[in-house]
Coordinates of C-alpha atoms in Angstrom, one line a residue:
M1034 CA 22.8 6.7 30.5
S1035 CA 22.8 2.9 31.2
A1036 CA 22.2 0.3 28.5
M1037 CA 18.8 -0.5 30.0
T1038 CA 17.7 3.1 29.9
A1039 CA 19.0 3.4 26.3
A1040 CA 17.0 0.3 25.4
L1041 CA 13.8 2.0 26.5
R1042 CA 14.4 5.1 24.5
I1043 CA 11.7 4.3 21.9
P1044 CA 8.4 3.5 23.7
D1045 CA 6.4 3.2 20.5
P1046 CA 7.8 0.7 18.0
S1047 CA 5.6 2.2 15.3
G1048 CA 6.7 5.8 15.7
L1049 CA 8.0 6.3 12.2
V1050 CA 5.0 5.0 10.3
R1051 CA 3.8 7.5 7.6
R1052 CA 1.5 10.0 9.1
H1053 CA -0.9 10.2 6.1
G1054 CA -0.8 6.8 4.5
G1055 CA 0.8 6.7 1.0
D1056 CA 2.3 3.9 -1.0
P1057 CA 3.9 0.9 0.7
V1058 CA 7.7 0.8 0.9
A1059 CA 9.1 -1.1 -2.1
W1060 CA 10.9 -4.1 -0.7
R1061 CA 13.6 -5.7 -2.9
T1062 CA 16.3 -8.3 -2.5
L1063 CA 19.1 -8.0 -4.9
P1064 CA 20.6 -11.3 -6.2
G1065 CA 24.3 -12.2 -6.0
L1066 CA 27.0 -9.7 -4.9
A1067 CA 26.0 -6.2 -5.8
D1068 CA 28.7 -3.9 -7.3
Y1069 CA 29.3 -1.1 -4.8
V1070 CA 29.6 1.7 -7.3
E1071 CA 26.7 0.7 -9.4
T1072 CA 24.4 0.1 -6.4
G1073 CA 25.4 3.4 -4.9
A1074 CA 24.6 5.2 -8.1
A1075 CA 21.2 3.5 -8.3
M1076 CA 20.5 4.4 -4.7
E1077 CA 21.4 8.1 -5.4
A1078 CA 19.0 8.0 -8.3
R1079 CA 16.2 6.5 -6.3
V1080 CA 16.6 9.1 -3.6
E1081 CA 16.2 11.9 -6.2
W1082 CA 13.0 10.2 -7.5
I1083 CA 11.6 9.9 -3.9
I1084 CA 12.3 13.6 -3.4
A1085 CA 10.6 14.4 -6.7
G1086 CA 7.6 12.2 -5.7
T1087 CA 8.0 10.0 -8.8
A1088 CA 8.9 6.8 -6.9
P1089 CA 7.9 5.2 -3.7
E1090 CA 10.2 4.7 -0.7
A1091 CA 12.4 1.6 -0.9
V1092 CA 14.4 -0.9 1.1
W1093 CA 17.1 -2.9 -0.8
L1094 CA 18.5 -6.0 0.8
L1095 CA 21.9 -7.1 -0.6
E1096 CA 25.4 -8.3 -0.1
H1097 CA 28.6 -6.7 -1.5
P1098 CA 31.8 -8.4 -2.5
P1099 CA 34.6 -7.9 0.1
L1100 CA 35.5 -4.2 0.5
Y1101 CA 36.0 -1.4 2.9
T1102 CA 34.0 1.9 2.9
A1103 CA 35.1 5.2 4.4
G1104 CA 32.5 7.4 5.9
T1105 CA 32.7 11.1 6.2
S1106 CA 34.5 10.9 9.6
A1107 CA 37.0 8.2 8.5
R1108 CA 40.6 8.7 9.8
P1109 CA 43.4 7.5 7.4
S1110 CA 45.2 5.9 10.3
D1111 CA 42.2 3.6 10.9
L1112 CA 42.9 1.9 7.6
L1113 CA 45.4 -0.6 9.0
E1114 CA 46.0 -2.6 5.8
P1115 CA 45.5 -0.3 2.8
G1116 CA 46.2 -3.0 0.2
R1117 CA 44.0 -5.8 1.6
L1118 CA 40.7 -4.9 0.0
P1119 CA 39.3 -2.2 -2.3
V1120 CA 38.4 1.0 -0.4
F1121 CA 35.5 3.3 -1.4
A1122 CA 34.8 6.7 -0.1
T1123 CA 31.1 7.1 0.7
G1124 CA 28.9 10.0 1.7
R1125 CA 27.4 8.2 4.7
G1126 CA 28.2 9.2 8.2
G1127 CA 30.7 7.3 10.3
Q1128 CA 34.1 5.9 9.7
Y1129 CA 35.6 2.7 8.2
T1130 CA 33.6 -0.4 7.9
Y1131 CA 33.7 -3.7 6.1
H1132 CA 31.2 -5.2 3.7
G1133 CA 31.3 -8.7 2.3
P1134 CA 29.4 -11.9 1.6
G1135 CA 27.5 -13.2 4.6
Q1136 CA 26.6 -9.7 5.7
R1137 CA 23.0 -8.5 5.2
I1138 CA 23.0 -4.9 4.1
A1139 CA 19.8 -3.0 4.1
Y1140 CA 19.8 0.3 2.1
V1141 CA 16.8 2.2 3.5
M1142 CA 15.3 5.1 1.5
L1143 CA 12.5 6.7 3.5
N1144 CA 11.0 10.2 3.4
L1145 CA 11.2 11.4 7.0
A1146 CA 9.2 14.5 6.1
E1147 CA 6.2 12.2 5.7
R1148 CA 7.0 10.4 8.9
T1149 CA 8.9 12.1 11.7
P1150 CA 11.6 14.5 10.7
D1151 CA 14.0 13.6 13.5
L1152 CA 17.4 12.1 12.7
R1153 CA 18.2 11.0 16.2
R1154 CA 14.9 9.2 16.4
Y1155 CA 15.4 7.6 13.0
V1156 CA 18.9 6.2 13.9
A1157 CA 17.5 4.9 17.2
T1158 CA 14.6 3.2 15.4
L1159 CA 17.1 1.5 13.0
E1160 CA 18.9 0.2 16.1
D1161 CA 15.6 -0.9 17.6
W1162 CA 14.8 -2.7 14.3
V1163 CA 18.0 -4.7 14.5
I1164 CA 17.7 -5.4 18.2
A1165 CA 14.1 -6.8 17.7
T1166 CA 15.4 -8.9 14.8
L1167 CA 18.2 -10.3 16.9
R1168 CA 15.8 -11.0 19.8
R1169 CA 13.8 -13.3 17.5
F1170 CA 16.9 -15.5 17.2
G1171 CA 17.7 -15.4 20.9
V1172 CA 20.4 -12.8 20.7
A1173 CA 20.4 -9.9 23.2
G1174 CA 21.5 -6.9 21.2
E1175 CA 22.0 -3.5 22.9
R1176 CA 22.6 0.1 21.9
R1177 CA 25.1 2.4 23.4
E1178 CA 24.7 6.2 23.8
D1179 CA 28.3 6.9 22.9
R1180 CA 28.6 4.7 19.8
V1181 CA 26.1 4.0 17.0
G1182 CA 25.3 0.4 16.1
V1183 CA 24.1 -2.7 17.9
W1184 CA 26.3 -4.5 20.4
V1185 CA 26.4 -8.0 22.0
R1186 CA 27.8 -8.9 25.4
R1187 CA 30.1 -11.9 25.4
P1188 CA 31.0 -13.7 28.7
G1189 CA 34.7 -13.5 29.3
K1190 CA 35.3 -11.3 26.2
A1191 CA 35.0 -7.7 25.2
E1192 CA 31.6 -6.8 23.9
A1193 CA 31.3 -6.9 20.1
K1194 CA 29.4 -5.1 17.4
I1195 CA 27.0 -7.3 15.4
A1196 CA 25.5 -4.5 13.3
A1197 CA 26.8 -1.2 11.9
I1198 CA 24.6 1.8 11.0
G1199 CA 25.6 4.6 8.7
I1200 CA 23.1 7.0 7.1
R1201 CA 22.9 10.0 4.9
V1202 CA 19.9 12.3 4.4
R1203 CA 19.0 14.6 1.5
R1204 CA 16.0 16.8 1.9
W1205 CA 14.7 14.5 4.6
V1206 CA 15.1 11.4 2.4
T1207 CA 17.4 8.8 4.0
F1208 CA 19.8 6.5 2.3
H1209 CA 22.5 4.0 3.2
G1210 CA 21.4 2.1 6.3
I1211 CA 22.4 -1.0 8.2
A1212 CA 24.9 -3.9 7.9
L1213 CA 24.1 -7.0 10.0
N1214 CA 26.7 -9.7 10.4
V1215 CA 25.1 -13.1 9.6
D1216 CA 28.2 -15.1 8.6
P1217 CA 30.8 -12.8 7.0
A1218 CA 34.6 -13.4 7.1
L1219 CA 35.2 -11.6 10.4
S1220 CA 38.9 -11.8 9.8
D1221 CA 38.5 -9.1 7.1
F1222 CA 37.6 -6.6 9.8
D1223 CA 41.3 -6.9 10.9
G1224 CA 42.3 -4.5 8.1
I1225 CA 40.5 -1.6 9.7
V1226 CA 39.6 -0.1 13.0
P1227 CA 35.9 -0.8 12.6
C1228 CA 33.9 2.4 13.0
G1229 CA 36.9 4.0 14.8
V1230 CA 36.3 1.9 18.0
T1231 CA 39.3 0.2 19.5
G1232 CA 39.5 -2.5 22.2
L1233 CA 36.1 -4.1 21.3
G1234 CA 35.2 -6.9 19.0
V1235 CA 33.1 -7.8 16.0
T1236 CA 30.7 -10.7 16.0
S1237 CA 28.0 -12.4 13.9
F1238 CA 25.3 -15.0 14.2
A1239 CA 27.7 -17.7 13.2
D1240 CA 30.4 -16.5 15.6
L1241 CA 27.8 -16.7 18.4
G1242 CA 27.0 -20.3 17.4
I1243 CA 23.6 -19.5 15.9
G1244 CA 23.0 -21.2 12.6
V1245 CA 20.6 -19.1 10.6
T1246 CA 20.1 -18.6 6.9
M1247 CA 20.0 -15.2 5.1
A1248 CA 16.5 -15.9 4.0
E1249 CA 15.4 -16.5 7.7
V1250 CA 17.0 -13.2 8.7
D1251 CA 15.4 -11.4 5.8
A1252 CA 11.9 -12.6 6.8
V1253 CA 12.3 -11.4 10.4
L1254 CA 13.8 -8.1 9.2
R1255 CA 10.8 -7.5 7.0
A1256 CA 8.3 -8.3 9.8
E1257 CA 10.0 -6.1 12.3
F1258 CA 10.4 -3.3 9.7
V1259 CA 6.7 -3.3 9.1
R1260 CA 6.0 -2.9 12.9
R1261 CA 8.2 0.3 13.0
F1262 CA 7.8 1.9 9.5
G1263 CA 4.6 0.5 8.0
P1264 CA 3.6 -1.7 5.1
V1265 CA 5.9 -2.9 2.4
E1266 CA 5.3 -4.3 -1.1
G1267 CA 7.4 -6.7 -3.1

């Protein structure tokens, strides 16, 4: 399938809005650099509350200190510099990725049973969310059928990933989410094979010469999220 065909895979940008209304999604921006273990435990707890019906769905925007995470498909050989940064095993799908300051992470906790219980559509909609956000800043992001994430073509260079996606689902409630490179230390990606993909690059808004603040990115992420998933609160 061509990139253009893939880009048309979701004709309805509001396809994952809740079918029967319900509470708005709780939208929260965490201050500072969020501890990976503590945040992961809080996310696990929130997922259980959503399953139990005692808390609304949520999106948390945050940054982590510099670290690597290993998804459920991570290959040990893809950790090129084991002592460079802390490494955390995680239950999300995918392989190794980097998190650090300057990267906007969105942990997305939605109940797909109340929306559309279709994981492929959910991942594609996350990609579409990122692509629409990039478009607002003049960046042409694209999806690929053979690799998850959002990619940018660079004249004279290999195409590069600007956003990674890794999810986990429990009883149709999603967690983990996206990592969008605003202005992280791209050199830290050198310690891994990012997402198990060789021969391609990693980029960011700053690397593409686009000066944008995290607050500006957050505002657009929120607006484009609402178009696809429905109202938020907070």
